[in-house]
Amino acid sequence: MSTFRSWAQLRECVLASTRVFLADLGHGLLAVGHNSLAVLGLAVLSATFVVGGRADVRGTLEAQALDWLLQRQEARSTDAGDLFDHGDLSAVDRATAVDPSELNRQQSVVANWLSRRYRVAPEPVARLVQESWSLGRRVGLEPTLILAIVAVESSFNPFAQSSVGAQGLMQVMTRVHDDKYEAFGGNHAAFDPLTNLRVGVQVLKDCIATAGSVEGGLRHYVGAANLSDDGGYAFKVMAEQEFMTQLLQGRSVPPTARLPVPPVATAQTAPAVEPELPPAQAPAGKAAVKPAPVKAAKTAKIAGAGSTGAQVALVQ
C-alpha cells in the first residue's frame, strides 16, 4: 500500500511539474512575442517616418510597387485561358460583314462575283455591296460604278495606301478631304471601310457634278482633269462596271475576265508602224499631235483620290 501511494505521489509531482513548465514556457513565449512585435512595430513606424519624409524614396517605392502590380496583371492577361474567358462580345457588331443570304438577288450576284474575282471573303464584300446600293440610291449614282471604283482603286483592300497618300477602299486623299472625316472622328476613319466608302462617294458625286458627266467626273476623281490623258483610268472603271451590268442582265461573266485594252494604248502603237515621212511631206501639226508619254499622266493624283490599283496595272 505504501508503494502504491509513493507511485501516485510521484505521478502527481511529475504532472504538476509539467504543468508549471508549460505555463512558464507559454508566458515566456508570449512575453518574447510581445517584445518582438513591439520591436517590429517600432521598426515599421520608424521606416514609415523616414519614407514619408523623403519624396524620392517614396516615389521609388511607389514605382516599384506599381511595376510589380502591372507585371502581375500582364501575366494574368496573357494566360491562354484568359484570351477567351474575357472575350469582347461586341466585336461582331464592329465587323464589316453581313451574311450574303440577306442580300437581294441582284446584290447577291454581284457580291459573289466580286468575292471570287478579287479573292476576298464574301461576308465583307456583301456588306460593301449592300452599302453601295444604299449610297447609290441616296446620291443618284449607279452602285456598280461605286463598286467598280473600289475594285480599280484598292482591289477591296480597306488598308491600301498609294505613294501620294490616298487611303482606303476608294483611295481618298485623306489630307485633302480631312474635313469630310471630322464627322467620323478624324482621318483615321479613312481605314474604316464604310466610312471610306461614304466619303469617297461624296467626292465622286462632287467630281461628276463639276465635270458634267460620269467619264469627266472620273478624270477629276483620279486627278487628271487638266491632263490630256488619264492613263486609261476612266475606261478601266467603266469596263469593270460593264462586267457587273452584264451580270445584272443575266449574262455569264467569268471572274477571270480581263479588261479590254484602252483605246489610248491602241492609238499610241500606231506611229510605231507608220512609215516616217520626210519633214517636207509631213502633215501640218504632226508633231503637235504626237501622244505624250502615258506615265506622265499616271503619276499626277492631286484631286479626289489616287488609284493604287490603276497605277500598278497601267505601268506594267
mmCIF file of C-alpha atoms in Angstrom:
data_model
loop_
_atom_site.group_PDB
_atom_site.id
_atom_site.type_symbol
_atom_site.label_atom_id
_atom_site.label_comp_id
_atom_site.label_asym_id
_atom_site.label_seq_id
_atom_site.Cartn_x
_atom_site.Cartn_y
_atom_site.Cartn_z
ATOM 1 C CA MET A 1 0.000 0.000 0.000
ATOM 2 C CA SER A 2 2.860 2.394 0.817
ATOM 3 C CA THR A 3 4.426 1.606 -2.555
ATOM 4 C CA PHE A 4 1.187 2.463 -4.395
ATOM 5 C CA ARG A 5 0.970 5.773 -2.578
ATOM 6 C CA SER A 6 4.559 6.635 -3.456
ATOM 7 C CA TRP A 7 3.897 5.980 -7.171
ATOM 8 C CA ALA A 8 0.742 8.058 -7.121
ATOM 9 C CA GLN A 9 2.523 10.918 -5.400
ATOM 10 C CA LEU A 10 5.362 10.684 -7.902
ATOM 11 C CA ARG A 11 2.931 10.871 -10.830
ATOM 12 C CA GLU A 12 1.184 13.886 -9.347
ATOM 13 C CA CYS A 13 4.514 15.586 -8.811
ATOM 14 C CA VAL A 14 5.539 14.926 -12.401
ATOM 15 C CA LEU A 15 2.237 16.234 -13.731
ATOM 16 C CA ALA A 16 2.440 19.304 -11.528
ATOM 17 C CA SER A 17 5.982 19.989 -12.646
ATOM 18 C CA THR A 18 4.966 19.583 -16.302
ATOM 19 C CA ARG A 19 2.087 21.984 -15.892
ATOM 20 C CA VAL A 20 4.352 24.547 -14.257
ATOM 21 C CA PHE A 21 6.957 24.116 -17.028
ATOM 22 C CA LEU A 22 4.425 24.515 -19.813
ATOM 23 C CA ALA A 23 2.858 27.526 -18.118
ATOM 24 C CA ASP A 24 6.244 29.182 -17.694
ATOM 25 C CA LEU A 25 7.170 28.361 -21.291
ATOM 26 C CA GLY A 26 3.905 29.846 -22.603
ATOM 27 C CA HIS A 27 4.337 33.009 -20.563
ATOM 28 C CA GLY A 28 7.912 33.297 -21.771
ATOM 29 C CA LEU A 29 6.981 32.872 -25.430
ATOM 30 C CA LEU A 30 4.153 35.357 -25.055
ATOM 31 C CA ALA A 31 6.498 37.871 -23.498
ATOM 32 C CA VAL A 32 9.072 37.354 -26.228
ATOM 33 C CA GLY A 33 6.342 37.611 -28.902
ATOM 34 C CA HIS A 34 5.055 40.829 -27.412
ATOM 35 C CA ASN A 35 8.542 42.227 -27.333
ATOM 36 C CA SER A 36 9.236 41.082 -30.908
ATOM 37 C CA LEU A 37 6.007 42.598 -32.166
ATOM 38 C CA ALA A 38 6.799 45.757 -30.357
ATOM 39 C CA VAL A 39 10.246 45.862 -31.927
ATOM 40 C CA LEU A 40 8.795 45.094 -35.368
ATOM 41 C CA GLY A 41 6.127 47.736 -34.982
ATOM 42 C CA LEU A 42 8.732 50.237 -33.893
ATOM 43 C CA ALA A 43 10.826 49.400 -36.952
ATOM 44 C CA VAL A 44 7.846 49.784 -39.285
ATOM 45 C CA LEU A 45 6.889 53.052 -37.668
ATOM 46 C CA SER A 46 10.415 54.360 -37.993
ATOM 47 C CA ALA A 47 10.613 53.289 -41.632
ATOM 48 C CA THR A 48 7.294 54.990 -42.313
ATOM 49 C CA PHE A 49 8.539 58.247 -40.882
ATOM 50 C CA VAL A 50 11.742 58.006 -42.906
ATOM 51 C CA VAL A 51 9.962 57.192 -46.164
ATOM 52 C CA GLY A 52 7.283 59.768 -45.562
ATOM 53 C CA GLY A 53 9.888 62.428 -45.030
ATOM 54 C CA ARG A 54 11.749 61.713 -48.289
ATOM 55 C CA ALA A 55 9.821 62.186 -51.517
ATOM 56 C CA ASP A 56 12.480 60.468 -53.651
ATOM 57 C CA VAL A 57 12.406 57.278 -51.577
ATOM 58 C CA ARG A 58 8.609 57.295 -51.517
ATOM 59 C CA GLY A 59 8.450 57.752 -55.293
ATOM 60 C CA THR A 60 10.870 54.891 -55.882
ATOM 61 C CA LEU A 61 8.885 52.530 -53.685
ATOM 62 C CA GLU A 62 5.607 53.527 -55.339
ATOM 63 C CA ALA A 63 7.077 52.982 -58.806
ATOM 64 C CA GLN A 64 8.378 49.549 -57.852
ATOM 65 C CA ALA A 65 5.045 48.573 -56.373
ATOM 66 C CA LEU A 66 3.211 49.791 -59.492
ATOM 67 C CA ASP A 67 5.591 47.882 -61.773
ATOM 68 C CA TRP A 68 5.027 44.727 -59.784
ATOM 69 C CA LEU A 69 1.260 45.113 -59.993
ATOM 70 C CA LEU A 70 1.405 45.773 -63.748
ATOM 71 C CA GLN A 71 3.581 42.717 -64.303
ATOM 72 C CA ARG A 72 1.130 40.595 -62.378
ATOM 73 C CA GLN A 73 -1.770 42.000 -64.404
ATOM 74 C CA GLU A 74 0.061 41.379 -67.689
ATOM 75 C CA ALA A 75 0.918 37.838 -66.637
ATOM 76 C CA ARG A 76 -2.738 37.135 -65.955
ATOM 77 C CA SER A 77 -3.934 38.744 -69.203
ATOM 78 C CA THR A 78 -1.514 36.720 -71.330
ATOM 79 C CA ASP A 79 -2.767 33.464 -69.944
ATOM 80 C CA ALA A 80 -4.167 31.404 -72.817
ATOM 81 C CA GLY A 81 -7.396 30.771 -70.972
ATOM 82 C CA ASP A 82 -7.990 34.471 -70.345
ATOM 83 C CA LEU A 83 -7.973 35.204 -74.090
ATOM 84 C CA PHE A 84 -11.357 33.547 -74.319
ATOM 85 C CA ASP A 85 -12.656 33.976 -70.775
ATOM 86 C CA HIS A 86 -12.573 37.763 -71.247
ATOM 87 C CA GLY A 87 -13.780 37.949 -74.857
ATOM 88 C CA ASP A 88 -15.400 41.038 -76.359
ATOM 89 C CA LEU A 89 -18.948 40.171 -77.327
ATOM 90 C CA SER A 90 -19.306 43.478 -79.193
ATOM 91 C CA ALA A 91 -16.594 42.541 -81.710
ATOM 92 C CA VAL A 92 -19.140 41.060 -84.078
ATOM 93 C CA ASP A 93 -21.011 44.383 -84.118
ATOM 94 C CA ARG A 94 -17.858 46.194 -85.230
ATOM 95 C CA ALA A 95 -17.096 43.756 -88.033
ATOM 96 C CA THR A 96 -17.880 44.981 -91.549
ATOM 97 C CA ALA A 97 -19.654 41.834 -92.657
ATOM 98 C CA VAL A 98 -23.094 40.503 -93.458
ATOM 99 C CA ASP A 99 -24.448 37.134 -94.480
ATOM 100 C CA PRO A 100 -24.709 37.135 -98.325
ATOM 101 C CA SER A 101 -28.034 35.315 -97.996
ATOM 102 C CA GLU A 102 -29.519 38.536 -96.575
ATOM 103 C CA LEU A 103 -28.960 40.381 -99.880
ATOM 104 C CA ASN A 104 -31.461 40.545 -102.694
ATOM 105 C CA ARG A 105 -30.810 38.611 -105.891
ATOM 106 C CA GLN A 106 -29.004 41.402 -107.769
ATOM 107 C CA GLN A 107 -26.782 42.295 -104.832
ATOM 108 C CA SER A 108 -26.012 38.647 -104.162
ATOM 109 C CA VAL A 109 -24.932 38.029 -107.771
ATOM 110 C CA VAL A 110 -22.564 40.998 -107.740
ATOM 111 C CA ALA A 111 -21.182 40.189 -104.267
ATOM 112 C CA ASN A 112 -20.405 36.572 -105.146
ATOM 113 C CA TRP A 113 -18.728 37.590 -108.401
ATOM 114 C CA LEU A 114 -16.576 40.257 -106.740
ATOM 115 C CA SER A 115 -15.631 37.845 -103.944
ATOM 116 C CA ARG A 116 -14.314 35.314 -106.452
ATOM 117 C CA ARG A 117 -12.736 37.889 -108.744
ATOM 118 C CA TYR A 118 -10.720 39.648 -106.026
ATOM 119 C CA ARG A 119 -10.318 36.662 -103.705
ATOM 120 C CA VAL A 120 -11.834 38.260 -100.644
ATOM 121 C CA ALA A 121 -14.319 36.829 -98.172
ATOM 122 C CA PRO A 122 -17.953 37.048 -99.315
ATOM 123 C CA GLU A 123 -19.246 38.441 -95.995
ATOM 124 C CA PRO A 124 -17.362 41.788 -96.031
ATOM 125 C CA VAL A 125 -17.895 42.152 -99.791
ATOM 126 C CA ALA A 126 -21.609 41.566 -99.255
ATOM 127 C CA ARG A 127 -21.667 44.399 -96.709
ATOM 128 C CA LEU A 128 -19.896 46.746 -99.134
ATOM 129 C CA VAL A 129 -22.288 45.805 -101.930
ATOM 130 C CA GLN A 130 -25.227 46.439 -99.609
ATOM 131 C CA GLU A 131 -23.818 49.846 -98.649
ATOM 132 C CA SER A 132 -23.101 50.755 -102.279
ATOM 133 C CA TRP A 133 -26.731 50.104 -103.195
ATOM 134 C CA SER A 134 -27.880 52.283 -100.311
ATOM 135 C CA LEU A 135 -25.476 55.120 -101.148
ATOM 136 C CA GLY A 136 -26.294 54.899 -104.841
ATOM 137 C CA ARG A 137 -29.989 55.472 -104.138
ATOM 138 C CA ARG A 138 -29.234 58.417 -101.863
ATOM 139 C CA VAL A 139 -26.885 60.319 -104.196
ATOM 140 C CA GLY A 140 -28.208 59.193 -107.574
ATOM 141 C CA LEU A 141 -25.237 57.059 -108.682
ATOM 142 C CA GLU A 142 -25.133 53.536 -110.038
ATOM 143 C CA PRO A 143 -23.947 51.191 -107.254
ATOM 144 C CA THR A 144 -21.962 49.254 -109.844
ATOM 145 C CA LEU A 145 -19.987 52.423 -110.603
ATOM 146 C CA ILE A 146 -19.100 52.777 -106.919
ATOM 147 C CA LEU A 147 -18.012 49.148 -106.703
ATOM 148 C CA ALA A 148 -16.029 49.451 -109.942
ATOM 149 C CA ILE A 149 -14.033 52.341 -108.474
ATOM 150 C CA VAL A 150 -13.362 50.323 -105.322
ATOM 151 C CA ALA A 151 -12.169 47.421 -107.482
ATOM 152 C CA VAL A 152 -9.833 49.558 -109.588
ATOM 153 C CA GLU A 153 -8.565 51.709 -106.747
ATOM 154 C CA SER A 154 -7.861 49.168 -103.990
ATOM 155 C CA SER A 155 -8.993 45.693 -105.103
ATOM 156 C CA PHE A 156 -11.197 45.768 -101.971
ATOM 157 C CA ASN A 157 -8.264 46.242 -99.590
ATOM 158 C CA PRO A 158 -9.524 48.679 -96.894
ATOM 159 C CA PHE A 159 -5.961 49.401 -95.722
ATOM 160 C CA ALA A 160 -4.459 50.266 -99.122
ATOM 161 C CA GLN A 161 -2.360 53.408 -99.478
ATOM 162 C CA SER A 162 -0.840 54.884 -102.612
ATOM 163 C CA SER A 163 2.536 56.581 -102.960
ATOM 164 C CA VAL A 164 0.876 60.014 -102.819
ATOM 165 C CA GLY A 165 -1.120 59.285 -99.652
ATOM 166 C CA ALA A 166 -4.511 58.194 -101.000
ATOM 167 C CA GLN A 167 -6.003 55.775 -98.488
ATOM 168 C CA GLY A 168 -8.640 53.115 -98.050
ATOM 169 C CA LEU A 169 -11.121 51.399 -100.324
ATOM 170 C CA MET A 170 -11.745 54.359 -102.621
ATOM 171 C CA GLN A 171 -8.243 55.819 -102.227
ATOM 172 C CA VAL A 172 -9.443 59.187 -100.986
ATOM 173 C CA MET A 173 -6.737 61.797 -100.447
ATOM 174 C CA THR A 174 -7.269 61.994 -96.690
ATOM 175 C CA ARG A 175 -5.200 65.128 -96.109
ATOM 176 C CA VAL A 176 -7.143 66.939 -98.850
ATOM 177 C CA HIS A 177 -10.577 65.851 -97.635
ATOM 178 C CA ASP A 178 -9.876 65.790 -93.901
ATOM 179 C CA ASP A 179 -12.923 67.998 -93.328
ATOM 180 C CA LYS A 180 -15.166 65.188 -94.555
ATOM 181 C CA TYR A 181 -13.765 62.838 -91.908
ATOM 182 C CA GLU A 182 -14.450 65.190 -88.985
ATOM 183 C CA ALA A 183 -17.982 63.840 -88.617
ATOM 184 C CA PHE A 184 -16.491 60.337 -88.259
ATOM 185 C CA GLY A 185 -13.916 61.222 -85.596
ATOM 186 C CA GLY A 186 -10.860 62.149 -87.669
ATOM 187 C CA ASN A 187 -8.640 60.997 -90.518
ATOM 188 C CA HIS A 188 -8.075 57.512 -89.104
ATOM 189 C CA ALA A 189 -11.669 56.773 -90.076
ATOM 190 C CA ALA A 190 -10.352 56.513 -93.643
ATOM 191 C CA PHE A 191 -9.449 52.907 -92.806
ATOM 192 C CA ASP A 192 -12.987 52.082 -91.749
ATOM 193 C CA PRO A 193 -14.460 50.512 -94.910
ATOM 194 C CA LEU A 194 -17.932 52.014 -94.653
ATOM 195 C CA THR A 195 -16.668 55.479 -93.737
ATOM 196 C CA ASN A 196 -14.189 55.495 -96.618
ATOM 197 C CA LEU A 197 -16.942 54.368 -98.964
ATOM 198 C CA ARG A 198 -19.259 57.184 -97.865
ATOM 199 C CA VAL A 199 -16.578 59.871 -98.133
ATOM 200 C CA GLY A 200 -15.384 58.528 -101.479
ATOM 201 C CA VAL A 201 -18.914 58.561 -102.893
ATOM 202 C CA GLN A 202 -19.341 62.178 -101.789
ATOM 203 C CA VAL A 203 -16.074 63.121 -103.517
ATOM 204 C CA LEU A 204 -17.133 61.226 -106.649
ATOM 205 C CA LYS A 205 -20.520 62.948 -106.709
ATOM 206 C CA ASP A 206 -18.831 66.369 -106.474
ATOM 207 C CA CYS A 207 -16.429 65.444 -109.276
ATOM 208 C CA ILE A 208 -19.252 64.337 -111.584
ATOM 209 C CA ALA A 209 -21.229 67.490 -110.804
ATOM 210 C CA THR A 210 -18.186 69.612 -111.635
ATOM 211 C CA ALA A 211 -17.378 67.788 -114.874
ATOM 212 C CA GLY A 212 -20.952 67.329 -116.042
ATOM 213 C CA SER A 213 -20.518 63.659 -116.985
ATOM 214 C CA VAL A 214 -19.504 60.362 -115.423
ATOM 215 C CA GLU A 215 -16.414 59.998 -117.594
ATOM 216 C CA GLY A 216 -15.338 63.558 -116.893
ATOM 217 C CA GLY A 217 -16.038 63.038 -113.195
ATOM 218 C CA LEU A 218 -13.756 60.003 -113.170
ATOM 219 C CA ARG A 219 -10.982 62.108 -114.714
ATOM 220 C CA HIS A 220 -11.462 64.655 -111.937
ATOM 221 C CA TYR A 221 -11.561 61.884 -109.329
ATOM 222 C CA VAL A 222 -8.201 60.469 -110.401
ATOM 223 C CA GLY A 223 -6.637 63.918 -110.648
ATOM 224 C CA ALA A 224 -6.345 64.089 -114.436
ATOM 225 C CA ALA A 225 -8.880 66.856 -115.085
ATOM 226 C CA ASN A 226 -6.250 69.187 -116.559
ATOM 227 C CA LEU A 227 -4.286 66.491 -118.367
ATOM 228 C CA SER A 228 -4.696 65.290 -121.919
ATOM 229 C CA ASP A 229 -4.736 61.661 -120.803
ATOM 230 C CA ASP A 230 -5.920 59.944 -117.629
ATOM 231 C CA GLY A 231 -3.874 56.815 -118.344
ATOM 232 C CA GLY A 232 -6.982 54.829 -119.211
ATOM 233 C CA TYR A 233 -8.443 55.184 -115.719
ATOM 234 C CA ALA A 234 -11.986 56.143 -116.738
ATOM 235 C CA PHE A 235 -12.028 53.425 -119.399
ATOM 236 C CA LYS A 236 -10.932 50.804 -116.889
ATOM 237 C CA VAL A 237 -13.549 51.805 -114.288
ATOM 238 C CA MET A 238 -16.351 51.846 -116.845
ATOM 239 C CA ALA A 239 -15.237 48.489 -118.264
ATOM 240 C CA GLU A 240 -15.325 46.970 -114.768
ATOM 241 C CA GLN A 241 -18.772 48.448 -114.281
ATOM 242 C CA GLU A 242 -19.889 46.935 -117.583
ATOM 243 C CA PHE A 243 -18.976 43.469 -116.311
ATOM 244 C CA MET A 244 -21.322 43.941 -113.355
ATOM 245 C CA THR A 245 -24.027 45.374 -115.604
ATOM 246 C CA GLN A 246 -23.867 42.239 -117.707
ATOM 247 C CA LEU A 247 -24.205 40.131 -114.549
ATOM 248 C CA LEU A 248 -27.339 42.029 -113.572
ATOM 249 C CA GLN A 249 -28.736 41.405 -117.058
ATOM 250 C CA GLY A 250 -28.379 37.677 -116.521
ATOM 251 C CA ARG A 251 -25.281 37.158 -118.642
ATOM 252 C CA SER A 252 -22.372 34.979 -117.591
ATOM 253 C CA VAL A 253 -19.117 36.791 -116.843
ATOM 254 C CA PRO A 254 -16.202 34.687 -115.571
ATOM 255 C CA PRO A 255 -14.384 36.091 -112.519
ATOM 256 C CA THR A 256 -11.150 35.925 -114.507
ATOM 257 C CA ALA A 257 -12.488 38.143 -117.316
ATOM 258 C CA ARG A 258 -9.797 40.558 -118.468
ATOM 259 C CA LEU A 259 -10.433 44.210 -119.096
ATOM 260 C CA PRO A 260 -10.201 45.327 -122.736
ATOM 261 C CA VAL A 261 -7.246 47.420 -123.849
ATOM 262 C CA PRO A 262 -7.959 51.167 -123.604
ATOM 263 C CA PRO A 263 -8.220 52.932 -126.985
ATOM 264 C CA VAL A 264 -5.393 55.258 -125.915
ATOM 265 C CA ALA A 265 -2.969 52.354 -125.742
ATOM 266 C CA THR A 266 -4.008 51.202 -129.238
ATOM 267 C CA ALA A 267 -3.625 54.675 -130.682
ATOM 268 C CA GLN A 268 -0.131 55.047 -129.279
ATOM 269 C CA THR A 269 1.117 51.931 -131.013
ATOM 270 C CA ALA A 270 0.106 53.182 -134.486
ATOM 271 C CA PRO A 271 3.005 55.684 -135.028
ATOM 272 C CA ALA A 272 5.497 52.876 -134.375
ATOM 273 C CA VAL A 273 4.491 51.050 -137.605
ATOM 274 C CA GLU A 274 3.637 54.119 -139.682
ATOM 275 C CA PRO A 275 6.278 54.989 -142.307
ATOM 276 C CA GLU A 276 8.163 58.070 -141.274
ATOM 277 C CA LEU A 277 7.696 60.900 -143.763
ATOM 278 C CA PRO A 278 10.369 63.458 -144.607
ATOM 279 C CA PRO A 279 9.875 66.786 -142.831
ATOM 280 C CA ALA A 280 8.770 68.488 -146.027
ATOM 281 C CA GLN A 281 5.983 65.941 -146.589
ATOM 282 C CA ALA A 282 4.741 65.694 -143.007
ATOM 283 C CA PRO A 283 1.156 66.900 -142.440
ATOM 284 C CA ALA A 284 0.770 70.198 -140.672
ATOM 285 C CA GLY A 285 0.734 69.792 -136.898
ATOM 286 C CA LYS A 286 2.097 66.260 -136.951
ATOM 287 C CA ALA A 287 4.472 66.928 -134.102
ATOM 288 C CA ALA A 288 1.760 68.726 -132.158
ATOM 289 C CA VAL A 289 -0.445 65.668 -132.051
ATOM 290 C CA LYS A 290 2.319 63.296 -131.045
ATOM 291 C CA PRO A 291 0.962 61.488 -127.972
ATOM 292 C CA ALA A 292 2.590 62.378 -124.679
ATOM 293 C CA PRO A 293 4.104 59.556 -122.573
ATOM 294 C CA VAL A 294 1.374 57.785 -120.648
ATOM 295 C CA LYS A 295 3.462 57.544 -117.477
ATOM 296 C CA ALA A 296 3.463 61.309 -117.085
ATOM 297 C CA ALA A 297 -0.306 61.238 -116.612
ATOM 298 C CA LYS A 298 -0.255 58.262 -114.296
ATOM 299 C CA THR A 299 1.686 59.920 -111.510
ATOM 300 C CA ALA A 300 -0.469 63.059 -111.251
ATOM 301 C CA LYS A 301 -3.003 62.402 -108.483
ATOM 302 C CA ILE A 302 -3.872 65.573 -106.678
ATOM 303 C CA ALA A 303 -7.671 65.623 -106.733
ATOM 304 C CA GLY A 304 -10.214 63.398 -105.035
ATOM 305 C CA ALA A 305 -8.310 60.143 -104.920
ATOM 306 C CA GLY A 306 -5.306 58.184 -106.034
ATOM 307 C CA SER A 307 -5.618 54.944 -107.969
ATOM 308 C CA THR A 308 -3.301 52.468 -106.329
ATOM 309 C CA GLY A 309 -4.714 49.570 -108.296
ATOM 310 C CA ALA A 310 -4.800 51.509 -111.546
ATOM 311 C CA GLN A 311 -1.215 52.697 -111.203
ATOM 312 C CA VAL A 312 0.104 49.175 -110.814
ATOM 313 C CA ALA A 313 -1.897 47.815 -113.724
ATOM 314 C CA LEU A 314 -1.139 50.634 -116.147
ATOM 315 C CA VAL A 315 2.581 50.940 -115.528
ATOM 316 C CA GLN A 316 3.097 47.311 -116.497
#
